[in-house]
XYZ file of C-alpha atoms in Angstrom:
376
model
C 7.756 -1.182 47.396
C 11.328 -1.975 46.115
C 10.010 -4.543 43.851
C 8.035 -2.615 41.801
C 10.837 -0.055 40.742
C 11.787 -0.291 36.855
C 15.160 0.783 35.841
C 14.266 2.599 32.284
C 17.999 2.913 31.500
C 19.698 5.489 29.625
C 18.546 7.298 26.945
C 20.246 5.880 24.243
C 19.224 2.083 25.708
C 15.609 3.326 25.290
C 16.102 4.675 21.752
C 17.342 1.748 20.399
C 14.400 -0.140 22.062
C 12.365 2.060 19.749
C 14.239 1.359 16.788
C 14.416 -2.066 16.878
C 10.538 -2.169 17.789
C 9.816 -0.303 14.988
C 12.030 -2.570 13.005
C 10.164 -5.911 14.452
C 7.523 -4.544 13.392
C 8.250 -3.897 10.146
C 10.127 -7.146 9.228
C 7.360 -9.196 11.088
C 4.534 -7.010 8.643
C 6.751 -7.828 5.414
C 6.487 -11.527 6.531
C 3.121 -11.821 6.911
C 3.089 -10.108 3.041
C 5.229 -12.808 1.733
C 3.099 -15.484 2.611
C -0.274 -13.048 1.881
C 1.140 -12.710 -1.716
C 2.048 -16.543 -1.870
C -2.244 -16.717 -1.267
C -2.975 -14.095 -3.866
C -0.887 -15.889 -6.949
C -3.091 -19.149 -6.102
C -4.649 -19.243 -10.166
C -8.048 -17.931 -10.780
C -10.732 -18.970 -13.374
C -9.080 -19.534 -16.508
C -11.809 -16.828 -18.667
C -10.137 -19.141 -22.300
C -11.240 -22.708 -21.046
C -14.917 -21.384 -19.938
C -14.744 -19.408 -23.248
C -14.459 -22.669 -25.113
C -16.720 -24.081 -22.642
C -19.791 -21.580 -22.654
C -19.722 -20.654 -26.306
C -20.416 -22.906 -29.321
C -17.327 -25.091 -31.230
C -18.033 -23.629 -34.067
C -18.196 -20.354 -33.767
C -15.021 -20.105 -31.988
C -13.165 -22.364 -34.653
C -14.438 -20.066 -37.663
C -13.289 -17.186 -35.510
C -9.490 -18.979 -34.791
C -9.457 -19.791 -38.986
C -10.866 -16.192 -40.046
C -7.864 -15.175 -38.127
C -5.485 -17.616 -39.858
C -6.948 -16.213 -42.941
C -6.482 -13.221 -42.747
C -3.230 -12.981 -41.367
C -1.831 -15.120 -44.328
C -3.562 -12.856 -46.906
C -1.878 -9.889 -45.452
C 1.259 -12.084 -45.602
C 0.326 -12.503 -49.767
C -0.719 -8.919 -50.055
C 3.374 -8.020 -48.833
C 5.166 -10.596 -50.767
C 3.361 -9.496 -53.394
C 4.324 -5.552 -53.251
C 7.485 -6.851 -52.489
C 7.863 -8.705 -55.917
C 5.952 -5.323 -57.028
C 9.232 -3.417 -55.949
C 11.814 -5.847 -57.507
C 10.093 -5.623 -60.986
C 9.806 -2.155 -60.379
C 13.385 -1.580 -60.393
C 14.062 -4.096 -63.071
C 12.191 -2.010 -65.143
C 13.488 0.646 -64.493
C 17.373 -0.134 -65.114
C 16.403 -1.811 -68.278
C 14.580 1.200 -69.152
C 17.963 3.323 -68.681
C 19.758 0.721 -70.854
C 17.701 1.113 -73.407
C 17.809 5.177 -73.416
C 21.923 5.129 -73.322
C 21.488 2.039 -76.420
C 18.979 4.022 -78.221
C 21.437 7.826 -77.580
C 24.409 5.757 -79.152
C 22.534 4.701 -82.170
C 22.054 7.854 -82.735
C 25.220 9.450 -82.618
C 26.291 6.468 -84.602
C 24.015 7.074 -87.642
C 24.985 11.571 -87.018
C 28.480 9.755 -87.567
C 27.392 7.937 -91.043
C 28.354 4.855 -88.785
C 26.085 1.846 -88.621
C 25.354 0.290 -85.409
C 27.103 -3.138 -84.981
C 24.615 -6.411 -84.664
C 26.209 -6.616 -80.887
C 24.390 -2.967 -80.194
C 21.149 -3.704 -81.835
C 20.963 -6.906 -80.690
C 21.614 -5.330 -76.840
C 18.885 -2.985 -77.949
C 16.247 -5.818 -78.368
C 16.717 -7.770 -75.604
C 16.405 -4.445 -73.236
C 13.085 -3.845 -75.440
C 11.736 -7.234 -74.977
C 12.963 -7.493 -70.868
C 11.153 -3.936 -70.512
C 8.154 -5.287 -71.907
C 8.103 -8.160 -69.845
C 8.542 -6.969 -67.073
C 5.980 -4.066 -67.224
C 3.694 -7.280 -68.371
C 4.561 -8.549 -64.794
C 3.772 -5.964 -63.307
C 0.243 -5.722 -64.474
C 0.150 -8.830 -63.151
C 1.533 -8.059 -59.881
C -0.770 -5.665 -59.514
C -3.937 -7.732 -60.782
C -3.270 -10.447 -58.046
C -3.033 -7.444 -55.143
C -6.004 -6.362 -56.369
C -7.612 -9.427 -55.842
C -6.112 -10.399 -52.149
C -6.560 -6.895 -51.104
C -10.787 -7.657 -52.120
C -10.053 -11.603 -50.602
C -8.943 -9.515 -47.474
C -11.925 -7.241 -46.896
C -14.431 -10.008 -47.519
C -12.895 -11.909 -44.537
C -12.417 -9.047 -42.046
C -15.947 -8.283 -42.921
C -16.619 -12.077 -42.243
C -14.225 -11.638 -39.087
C -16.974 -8.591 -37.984
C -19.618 -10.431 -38.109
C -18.659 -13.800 -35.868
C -16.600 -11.510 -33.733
C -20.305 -9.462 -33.248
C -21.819 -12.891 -32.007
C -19.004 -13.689 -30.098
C -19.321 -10.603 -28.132
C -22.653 -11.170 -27.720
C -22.162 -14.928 -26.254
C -19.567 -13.460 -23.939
C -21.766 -10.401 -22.616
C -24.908 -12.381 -22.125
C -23.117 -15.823 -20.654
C -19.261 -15.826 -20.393
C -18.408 -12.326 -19.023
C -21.120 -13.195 -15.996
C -19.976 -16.843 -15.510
C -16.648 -15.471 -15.137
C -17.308 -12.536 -12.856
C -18.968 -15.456 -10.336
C -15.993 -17.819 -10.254
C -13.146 -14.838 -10.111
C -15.932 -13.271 -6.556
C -15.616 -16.792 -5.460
C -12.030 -16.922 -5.933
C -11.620 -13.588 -4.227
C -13.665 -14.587 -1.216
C -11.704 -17.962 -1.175
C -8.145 -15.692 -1.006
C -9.586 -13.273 1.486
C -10.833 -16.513 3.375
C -7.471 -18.015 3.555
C -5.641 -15.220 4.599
C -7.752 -13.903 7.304
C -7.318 -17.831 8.233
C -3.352 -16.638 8.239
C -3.963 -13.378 10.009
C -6.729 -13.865 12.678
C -5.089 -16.581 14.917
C -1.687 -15.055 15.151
C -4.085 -11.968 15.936
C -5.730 -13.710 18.473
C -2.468 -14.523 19.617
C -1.263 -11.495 19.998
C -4.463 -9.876 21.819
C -3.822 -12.383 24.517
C -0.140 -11.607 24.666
C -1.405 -8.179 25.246
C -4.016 -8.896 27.588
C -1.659 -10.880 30.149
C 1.730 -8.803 29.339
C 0.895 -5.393 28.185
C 2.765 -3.612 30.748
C 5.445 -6.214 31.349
C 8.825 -5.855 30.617
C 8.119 -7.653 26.761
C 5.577 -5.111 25.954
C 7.237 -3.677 22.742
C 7.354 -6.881 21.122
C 3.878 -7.353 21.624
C 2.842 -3.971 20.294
C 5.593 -4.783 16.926
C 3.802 -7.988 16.341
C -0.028 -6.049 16.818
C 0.610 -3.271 14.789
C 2.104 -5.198 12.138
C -1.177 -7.433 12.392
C -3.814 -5.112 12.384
C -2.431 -2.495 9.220
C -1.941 -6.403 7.593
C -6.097 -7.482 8.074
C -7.348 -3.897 7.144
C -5.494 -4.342 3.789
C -7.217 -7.616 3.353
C -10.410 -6.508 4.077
C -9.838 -3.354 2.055
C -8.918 -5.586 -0.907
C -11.594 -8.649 -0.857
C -14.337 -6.699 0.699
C -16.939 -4.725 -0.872
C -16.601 -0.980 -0.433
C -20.242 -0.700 1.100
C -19.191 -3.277 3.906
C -16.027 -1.889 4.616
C -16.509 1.064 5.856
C -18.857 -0.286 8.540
C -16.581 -2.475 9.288
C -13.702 0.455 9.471
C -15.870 2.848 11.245
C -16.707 0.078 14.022
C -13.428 -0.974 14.379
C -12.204 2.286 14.930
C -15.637 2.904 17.056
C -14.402 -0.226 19.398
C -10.862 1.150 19.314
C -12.070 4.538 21.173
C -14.259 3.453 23.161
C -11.805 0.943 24.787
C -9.328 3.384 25.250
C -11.967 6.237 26.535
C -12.892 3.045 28.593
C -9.857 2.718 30.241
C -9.281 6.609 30.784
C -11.681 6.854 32.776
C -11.240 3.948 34.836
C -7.604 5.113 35.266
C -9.090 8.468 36.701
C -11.630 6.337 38.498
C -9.271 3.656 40.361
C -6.052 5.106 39.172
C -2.737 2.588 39.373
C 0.059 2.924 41.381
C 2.550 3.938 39.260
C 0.153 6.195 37.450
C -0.933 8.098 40.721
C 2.817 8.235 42.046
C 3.259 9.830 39.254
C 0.923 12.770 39.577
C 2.183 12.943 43.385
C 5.090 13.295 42.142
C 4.612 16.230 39.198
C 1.873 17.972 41.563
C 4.616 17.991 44.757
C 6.813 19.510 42.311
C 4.959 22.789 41.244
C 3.426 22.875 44.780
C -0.111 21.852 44.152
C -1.895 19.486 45.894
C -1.898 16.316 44.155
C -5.927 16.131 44.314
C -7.607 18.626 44.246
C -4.491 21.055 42.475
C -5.037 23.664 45.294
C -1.702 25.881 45.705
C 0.174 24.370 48.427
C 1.144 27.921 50.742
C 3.053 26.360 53.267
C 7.001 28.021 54.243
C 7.840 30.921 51.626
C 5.404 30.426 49.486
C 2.630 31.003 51.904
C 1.431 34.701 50.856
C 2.715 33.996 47.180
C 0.262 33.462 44.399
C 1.427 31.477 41.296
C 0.345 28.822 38.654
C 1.926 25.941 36.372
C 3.942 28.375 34.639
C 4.747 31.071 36.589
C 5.599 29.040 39.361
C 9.028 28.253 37.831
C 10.189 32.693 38.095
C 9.609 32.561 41.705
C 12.200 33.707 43.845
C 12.399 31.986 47.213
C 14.156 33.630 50.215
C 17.849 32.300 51.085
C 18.244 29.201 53.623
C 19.003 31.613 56.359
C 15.453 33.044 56.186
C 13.559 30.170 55.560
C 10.579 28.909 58.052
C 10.101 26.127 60.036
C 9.082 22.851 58.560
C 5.745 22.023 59.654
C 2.560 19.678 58.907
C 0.672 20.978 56.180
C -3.202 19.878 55.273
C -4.813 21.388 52.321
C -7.359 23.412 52.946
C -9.905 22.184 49.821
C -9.921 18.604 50.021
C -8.780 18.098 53.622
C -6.233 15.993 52.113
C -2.822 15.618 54.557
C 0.194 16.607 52.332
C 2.732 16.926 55.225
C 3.314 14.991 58.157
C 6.016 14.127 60.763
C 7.986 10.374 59.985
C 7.101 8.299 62.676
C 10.603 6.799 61.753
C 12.836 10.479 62.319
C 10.449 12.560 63.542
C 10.793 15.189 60.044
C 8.372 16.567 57.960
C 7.976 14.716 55.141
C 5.744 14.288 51.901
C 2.596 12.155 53.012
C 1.456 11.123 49.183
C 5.067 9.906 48.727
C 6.258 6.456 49.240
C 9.838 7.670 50.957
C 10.780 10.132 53.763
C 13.436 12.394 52.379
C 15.055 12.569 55.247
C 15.728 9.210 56.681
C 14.670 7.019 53.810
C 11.936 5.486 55.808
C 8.958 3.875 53.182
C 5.380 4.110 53.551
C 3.654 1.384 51.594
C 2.063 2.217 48.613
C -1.793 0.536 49.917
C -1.310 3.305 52.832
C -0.670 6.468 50.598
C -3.217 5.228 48.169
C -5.971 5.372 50.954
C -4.688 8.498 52.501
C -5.541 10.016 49.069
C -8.743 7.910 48.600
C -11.662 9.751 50.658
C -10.519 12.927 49.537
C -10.982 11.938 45.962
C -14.231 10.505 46.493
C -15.242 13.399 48.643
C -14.365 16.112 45.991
């Protein structure tokens, strides 16, 4: 019996055993990420090489030179405006020059005072750059004229190849495309459930042969980790109307097994699991099988339950009974019974007397309780 006594530690021990599962389990999940997300950046179908593959040569290439086109017309159409502005304000400053020449000419002949051959000769060559430059301008503006028309009558050209390019890529590219990027996507999914599903495997056997063992949490870290890890996969590569089978029979399987193992802990219950409920039932006086009251000493003519069994006032030592053997009167099952070692009453569904320390092997208090269980 000594053997199989754990020492859980103190509470702080067992705290930081949580933490630092939890953490495991975390850094182990962010792992298996890095090298999921190495998988996922593996390239795709490149949709510009089966465009130039699927569609014909020259259709694309009068669709690449439209574009040329027309982005050096609109290049034109600015430097042009741009010249357009310049002349603009030429015209206009010579324009003021030759108001303030032509105002002093005319002050000058108010005066009786001719204007020198410097002033009219000033006067002349404003005239002539004014009329130049507004000649320019009509020019200017004859030339946007035209690339603004040369521009329509290649978007319009642009329309039209882009409206059979669209069709080419509905009709073959667009469907060519979506087949190689599934096949891609089943070919990522593939290799990392080819990642995931033997360290799984591994894991369910760790958990098979050590899942109450002393290594447990690690095993539970590394599962957990795991199993959130392949339901992202499959909720990423697979179709929507096969995952949720697939979800809702996993998670089927998952309650089953443990509704599985419920009841065949209630069925052939383990030892430390049915020490246990000795243990809690001795404790609120109840008979550990059948949870009859156990009225034995003081508490013989009391009536109680799991709550109110806590405000009960016993009577002091002085008055207390005599110790004697106690069988429950439900199940027939013994609950108290002399040590053969001291000769005290002690607890029979208990491994150790509590009064000379004597121990009862657990095989023997498991079959004390047995019939009685089966019988009820």
């Amino acid at each position: 019996m000594s053997e199989r006594r754990s020492n859980k530690g103190p509470w702080t021990h067992r705290a930081l055993v949580w933490i630092f599962t939890v953490l495991l389990g975390i850094l182990f999940y962010w792992l298996v990420g890095f090298v999921l997300n190495d998988i996922s950046d593996l390239p795709g179908p490149d949709y510009t090489a089966l465009e130039r593959e699927l569609i014909d040569d020259e259709v694309l290439a009068r669709s690449e030179a439209l574009a040329e086109q027309i982005a050096e017309t609109q290049r034109d159409v600015e430097d042009q405006r741009q010249r357009q502005a310049v002349l603009r304000d030429s015209t206009q400053n010579s324009q003021r020059t030759m108001n303030q020449l032509l105002e002093f000419q005319r002050l000058s002949l108010e005066k009786d005072v001719s204007p020198s051959e410097e002033e009219q000769q000033a006067l002349a060559e404003s005239q002539q750059l004014f009329l130049q430059n507004q000649e320019q301008y009509q020019q200017i503006n004859q030339q946007i004229a035209q690339l603004e028309q040369q521009l329509r009558d290649l978007q319009e050209e642009q329309r039209q190849v882009e409206s059979q390019l669209q069709t080419a890529r509905q009709e073959v590219v667009y469907p060519r495309h979506a087949v190689l990027q599934q096949r891609h996507d089943w070919k990522q999914a593939a290799l990392k459930l080819a990642v995931l599903l033997p360290l799984l495997a591994v894991v369910i056997v760790l958990f098979w042969r050590g899942r109450g063992g002393t290594y447990a949490p690690i095993v539970y870290a590394l599962g957990a980790a795991l199993l959130v890890r392949v339901f992202l996969v499959m909720h990423e590569h697979f179709p929507r109307f096969y995952f949720k089978y697939i979800l809702i029979v996993s998670v089927l399987v998952v309650v089953a097994w443990v509704l599985w193992r419920l009841l065949r802990m209630m069925a052939h219950p383990q030892r430390d699991w049915l020490l246990g409920q000795y243990r809690e039932s001795y404790e609120r006086f109840f008979c550990p099988v059948c949870a009859y009251p156990i009225r034995r000493g003081p508490l013989k003519y009391v009536f109680w339950n799991r709550r109110s069994i806590k405000k009960l006032h016993f009577p002091p030592p002085g008055q207390a009974t005599a110790d004697e053997p106690y069988t429950c009167p439900l199940c027939s099952t013994q609950l108290f019974e002399k040590c053969e070692s001291c000769g005290q009453i002690r607890h029979s569904l208990l491994p150790a007397c509590a009064h000379c320390g004597n121990e009862r092997p657990v095989e023997t208090i498991m079959a004390a309780g047995q019939p009685a269980v089966e019988a009820k």
